[in-house]
mmCIF file of C-alpha atoms in Angstrom:
data_model
loop_
_atom_site.group_PDB
_atom_site.id
_atom_site.type_symbol
_atom_site.label_atom_id
_atom_site.label_comp_id
_atom_site.label_asym_id
_atom_site.label_seq_id
_atom_site.Cartn_x
_atom_site.Cartn_y
_atom_site.Cartn_z
ATOM 1 C CA ASP A 1 17.072 -55.111 37.654
ATOM 2 C CA PHE A 2 20.052 -56.424 36.277
ATOM 3 C CA LEU A 3 23.646 -54.910 35.265
ATOM 4 C CA VAL A 4 25.218 -56.435 32.481
ATOM 5 C CA VAL A 5 29.231 -55.604 32.163
ATOM 6 C CA THR A 6 31.141 -57.080 29.100
ATOM 7 C CA ILE A 7 34.873 -56.913 29.207
ATOM 8 C CA GLN A 8 35.864 -56.816 25.579
ATOM 9 C CA SER A 9 39.665 -56.931 25.774
ATOM 10 C CA GLU A 10 42.542 -58.021 28.078
ATOM 11 C CA LEU A 11 42.649 -55.521 30.633
ATOM 12 C CA SER A 12 46.015 -54.265 33.066
ATOM 13 C CA ASP A 13 45.624 -54.912 36.686
ATOM 14 C CA ASP A 14 44.732 -51.123 37.414
ATOM 15 C CA GLU A 15 42.011 -51.304 34.411
ATOM 16 C CA ILE A 16 40.806 -54.274 36.273
ATOM 17 C CA SER A 17 40.813 -52.384 39.766
ATOM 18 C CA LYS A 18 38.693 -49.295 38.040
ATOM 19 C CA LEU A 19 36.350 -51.694 36.524
ATOM 20 C CA GLN A 20 35.679 -53.340 39.993
ATOM 21 C CA GLU A 21 35.188 -49.796 41.725
ATOM 22 C CA ASP A 22 32.877 -48.760 38.782
ATOM 23 C CA ILE A 23 30.700 -51.710 38.738
ATOM 24 C CA LEU A 24 30.259 -51.704 42.686
ATOM 25 C CA LEU A 25 29.572 -47.820 42.258
ATOM 26 C CA ARG A 26 26.866 -48.510 39.516
ATOM 27 C CA ILE A 27 25.199 -51.516 41.525
ATOM 28 C CA LYS A 28 24.499 -49.033 44.322
ATOM 29 C CA ASP A 29 23.649 -46.045 42.129
ATOM 30 C CA VAL A 30 20.941 -48.373 40.304
ATOM 31 C CA GLY A 31 19.682 -50.438 43.054
ATOM 32 C CA ALA A 32 20.438 -53.656 40.770
ATOM 33 C CA THR A 33 19.488 -56.902 42.176
ATOM 34 C CA GLY A 34 21.723 -58.896 39.558
ATOM 35 C CA LEU A 35 25.138 -58.414 37.875
ATOM 36 C CA ILE A 36 26.287 -60.386 34.721
ATOM 37 C CA ILE A 37 29.687 -60.135 33.771
ATOM 38 C CA ASP A 38 30.470 -61.312 30.126
ATOM 39 C CA ILE A 39 34.231 -62.601 29.682
ATOM 40 C CA THR A 40 33.464 -64.292 26.339
ATOM 41 C CA ALA A 41 35.954 -61.959 24.577
ATOM 42 C CA LEU A 42 38.992 -63.100 26.879
ATOM 43 C CA ASP A 43 41.134 -65.550 25.960
ATOM 44 C CA ILE A 44 43.440 -65.199 29.395
ATOM 45 C CA VAL A 45 41.983 -64.628 32.973
ATOM 46 C CA ASP A 46 44.955 -64.473 34.900
ATOM 47 C CA SER A 47 45.039 -64.929 39.009
ATOM 48 C CA PHE A 48 44.245 -61.405 39.261
ATOM 49 C CA MET A 49 41.598 -61.209 37.391
ATOM 50 C CA GLY A 50 39.916 -64.337 38.894
ATOM 51 C CA ARG A 51 40.503 -62.743 42.102
ATOM 52 C CA THR A 52 39.067 -59.861 41.428
ATOM 53 C CA LEU A 53 35.886 -61.334 39.923
ATOM 54 C CA SER A 54 35.411 -63.512 42.933
ATOM 55 C CA ASN A 55 35.622 -60.233 45.151
ATOM 56 C CA VAL A 56 33.168 -58.458 42.744
ATOM 57 C CA ALA A 57 31.045 -60.989 43.255
ATOM 58 C CA ALA A 58 31.248 -61.265 47.075
ATOM 59 C CA THR A 59 30.807 -57.425 47.539
ATOM 60 C CA ALA A 60 27.705 -57.299 45.013
ATOM 61 C CA GLU A 61 26.043 -59.716 47.113
ATOM 62 C CA LEU A 62 26.666 -57.664 50.301
ATOM 63 C CA LEU A 63 25.249 -54.754 48.161
ATOM 64 C CA GLY A 64 22.136 -57.182 47.310
ATOM 65 C CA ALA A 65 23.146 -58.075 44.131
ATOM 66 C CA LYS A 66 23.412 -61.786 42.800
ATOM 67 C CA THR A 67 26.300 -62.437 40.369
ATOM 68 C CA VAL A 68 26.946 -64.297 37.013
ATOM 69 C CA VAL A 69 30.176 -64.634 35.291
ATOM 70 C CA VAL A 70 29.260 -65.767 31.923
ATOM 71 C CA GLY A 71 31.124 -66.791 28.493
ATOM 72 C CA ILE A 72 34.150 -68.608 30.205
ATOM 73 C CA ARG A 73 36.041 -70.297 27.250
ATOM 74 C CA PRO A 74 37.343 -73.854 28.230
ATOM 75 C CA ALA A 75 41.037 -73.057 27.807
ATOM 76 C CA VAL A 76 40.080 -70.129 30.626
ATOM 77 C CA ALA A 77 38.316 -72.601 32.718
ATOM 78 C CA VAL A 78 41.341 -74.947 32.358
ATOM 79 C CA THR A 79 43.617 -72.174 33.674
ATOM 80 C CA LEU A 80 41.309 -71.109 36.644
ATOM 81 C CA VAL A 81 41.303 -74.613 37.736
ATOM 82 C CA GLU A 82 45.038 -75.169 37.458
ATOM 83 C CA LEU A 83 45.859 -72.016 39.439
ATOM 84 C CA GLY A 84 43.550 -73.043 41.771
ATOM 85 C CA ILE A 85 41.143 -70.057 41.642
ATOM 86 C CA ARG A 86 38.026 -72.015 40.926
ATOM 87 C CA VAL A 87 38.312 -74.078 43.638
ATOM 88 C CA LYS A 88 37.827 -70.709 45.998
ATOM 89 C CA TRP A 89 35.741 -69.113 43.301
ATOM 90 C CA ASN A 90 32.429 -68.618 45.065
ATOM 91 C CA VAL A 91 30.704 -67.379 41.959
ATOM 92 C CA ASN A 92 27.888 -68.472 39.918
ATOM 93 C CA THR A 93 28.794 -69.512 36.241
ATOM 94 C CA ALA A 94 26.708 -69.867 33.238
ATOM 95 C CA LEU A 95 27.685 -70.752 29.429
ATOM 96 C CA ASN A 96 26.317 -67.356 27.749
ATOM 97 C CA LEU A 97 24.093 -64.500 28.333
ATOM 98 C CA ALA A 98 20.982 -65.822 28.019
ATOM 99 C CA ARG A 99 21.615 -68.633 30.558
ATOM 100 C CA GLY A 100 23.169 -66.192 32.759
ATOM 101 C CA ARG A 101 19.708 -64.081 32.826
ATOM 102 C CA GLN A 102 18.077 -67.386 33.526
ATOM 103 C CA LEU A 103 20.325 -68.375 36.409
ATOM 104 C CA LEU A 104 19.952 -64.831 37.677
ATOM 105 C CA LYS A 105 16.143 -64.835 37.755
ATOM 106 C CA GLN A 106 16.187 -68.157 39.243
ATOM 107 C CA LEU A 107 18.530 -67.079 42.336
ATOM 108 C CA ILE A 108 16.827 -63.900 42.784
ATOM 109 C CA GLY A 109 13.415 -65.820 42.967
ATOM 110 C CA ALA A 110 14.856 -68.249 45.403
ATOM 111 C CA GLU A 111 16.129 -65.339 47.602
ATOM 112 C CA GLN A 112 12.554 -63.759 47.256
ATOM 113 C CA ARG A 113 11.006 -67.336 48.479
ATOM 114 C CA GLY A 114 13.163 -67.218 51.197
ATOM 115 C CA GLY A 115 15.499 -70.178 50.065
ATOM 116 C CA VAL A 116 18.628 -68.827 49.163
ATOM 117 C CA SER A 117 20.766 -66.407 51.534
#
């Protein structure tokens, strides 16, 4: 089962932290094996949001869920690289929701076959 989270507007640091808690609790509650975070609507991803997305992905992995972030706009990608976040960011990405679902299926399938940890 995949959990899809769409962030539709800019969030304060407190809202981002609350969202992180909610996502991780939901993964645990439903036993999700995959998480897609859609940030298509965001024009800006600051360093706190970037680190939080990375932390969510790492923690979700510990809970047994692979994560894919979708909808990164070109300007957001440039910002992440300029901030040095992308270099440290161990998060799978995809262009859109359809490709994100496809990537999650591949990641989960590979893990089930023993190909990815």
